[in-house]
């Protein structure tokens, strides 16, 4: 089967699904990059203790000003915990901001797929294209994941 434009299957439904899938994939890649760079920062004891965490609260760095040693061990431990808690809250809040549109978009994409694939008349020459087969597999994984 010959197609007028590169990257097109000749089946409008499949082409539309591939376009939708491509847009969602590009958006997910951008979100993934944002999440990879996401950090939360917190400080306590008037800035003498600073903490940086990854999403989920994993410590990436702790900076303790030498003057913080005058606080005593209990106060220093409390300051570290306070800075860590603040950093984790900030990382979690930012992660939520980043993921909120993705979750909504994935749900909308999943809803748009409901019932479409089984009704599509996809001829076997189209599904023999490895790109189409991979996209259909990925779409099925999304349907399975989001319950459509």
mmCIF file of C-alpha atoms in Angstrom, residues 72-135:
data_model
loop_
_atom_site.group_PDB
_atom_site.id
_atom_site.type_symbol
_atom_site.label_atom_id
_atom_site.label_comp_id
_atom_site.label_asym_id
_atom_site.label_seq_id
_atom_site.Cartn_x
_atom_site.Cartn_y
_atom_site.Cartn_z
ATOM 1 C CA UNK A 72 23.659 21.537 70.497
ATOM 2 C CA UNK A 73 22.938 18.076 69.155
ATOM 3 C CA UNK A 74 19.180 18.005 69.876
ATOM 4 C CA UNK A 75 18.544 21.443 68.337
ATOM 5 C CA UNK A 76 20.763 20.624 65.352
ATOM 6 C CA UNK A 77 18.913 17.346 64.769
ATOM 7 C CA UNK A 78 15.599 19.204 64.987
ATOM 8 C CA UNK A 79 16.831 21.830 62.497
ATOM 9 C CA UNK A 80 17.928 19.109 60.053
ATOM 10 C CA UNK A 81 14.534 17.422 60.339
ATOM 11 C CA UNK A 82 12.717 20.748 59.880
ATOM 12 C CA UNK A 83 14.762 21.653 56.799
ATOM 13 C CA UNK A 84 14.280 18.150 55.385
ATOM 14 C CA UNK A 85 10.524 18.259 55.955
ATOM 15 C CA UNK A 86 10.265 21.669 54.284
ATOM 16 C CA UNK A 87 12.363 20.495 51.331
ATOM 17 C CA UNK A 88 10.253 17.349 50.928
ATOM 18 C CA UNK A 89 7.012 19.346 51.080
ATOM 19 C CA UNK A 90 8.322 21.708 48.401
ATOM 20 C CA UNK A 91 9.487 18.853 46.169
ATOM 21 C CA UNK A 92 6.143 17.098 46.576
ATOM 22 C CA UNK A 93 4.207 20.284 45.809
ATOM 23 C CA UNK A 94 6.270 20.917 42.686
ATOM 24 C CA UNK A 95 5.955 17.291 41.580
ATOM 25 C CA UNK A 96 2.174 17.558 41.973
ATOM 26 C CA UNK A 97 2.160 20.739 39.858
ATOM 27 C CA UNK A 98 4.184 19.032 37.137
ATOM 28 C CA UNK A 99 2.148 15.809 37.103
ATOM 29 C CA UNK A 100 -1.360 17.240 37.475
ATOM 30 C CA UNK A 101 -1.795 18.160 33.797
ATOM 31 C CA UNK A 102 -0.250 14.860 32.710
ATOM 32 C CA UNK A 103 -2.618 12.792 34.796
ATOM 33 C CA UNK A 104 -5.589 14.736 33.469
ATOM 34 C CA UNK A 105 -4.327 14.456 29.900
ATOM 35 C CA UNK A 106 -3.680 10.708 30.259
ATOM 36 C CA UNK A 107 -7.197 10.214 31.605
ATOM 37 C CA UNK A 108 -8.621 12.243 28.723
ATOM 38 C CA UNK A 109 -6.516 10.315 26.218
ATOM 39 C CA UNK A 110 -7.647 7.043 27.773
ATOM 40 C CA UNK A 111 -11.285 8.146 27.577
ATOM 41 C CA UNK A 112 -10.843 9.114 23.933
ATOM 42 C CA UNK A 113 -9.643 5.572 23.220
ATOM 43 C CA UNK A 114 -12.560 3.829 24.884
ATOM 44 C CA UNK A 115 -14.190 1.641 22.314
ATOM 45 C CA UNK A 116 -12.269 3.076 19.356
ATOM 46 C CA UNK A 117 -9.716 0.368 18.754
ATOM 47 C CA UNK A 118 -12.096 -2.591 18.573
ATOM 48 C CA UNK A 119 -14.337 -0.787 16.053
ATOM 49 C CA UNK A 120 -11.540 0.371 13.777
ATOM 50 C CA UNK A 121 -11.192 -1.372 10.463
ATOM 51 C CA UNK A 122 -7.424 -1.785 10.402
ATOM 52 C CA UNK A 123 -6.208 -3.676 7.421
ATOM 53 C CA UNK A 124 -3.355 -6.141 7.915
ATOM 54 C CA UNK A 125 -0.943 -4.215 5.690
ATOM 55 C CA UNK A 126 -1.122 -1.340 8.168
ATOM 56 C CA UNK A 127 -0.542 -3.478 11.261
ATOM 57 C CA UNK A 128 2.468 -5.089 9.596
ATOM 58 C CA UNK A 129 4.205 -1.696 9.848
ATOM 59 C CA UNK A 130 6.386 -2.005 12.994
ATOM 60 C CA UNK A 131 5.697 1.620 13.975
ATOM 61 C CA UNK A 132 1.958 1.051 13.915
ATOM 62 C CA UNK A 133 2.282 -2.239 15.793
ATOM 63 C CA UNK A 134 4.410 -0.576 18.479
ATOM 64 C CA UNK A 135 1.979 2.349 18.772
#
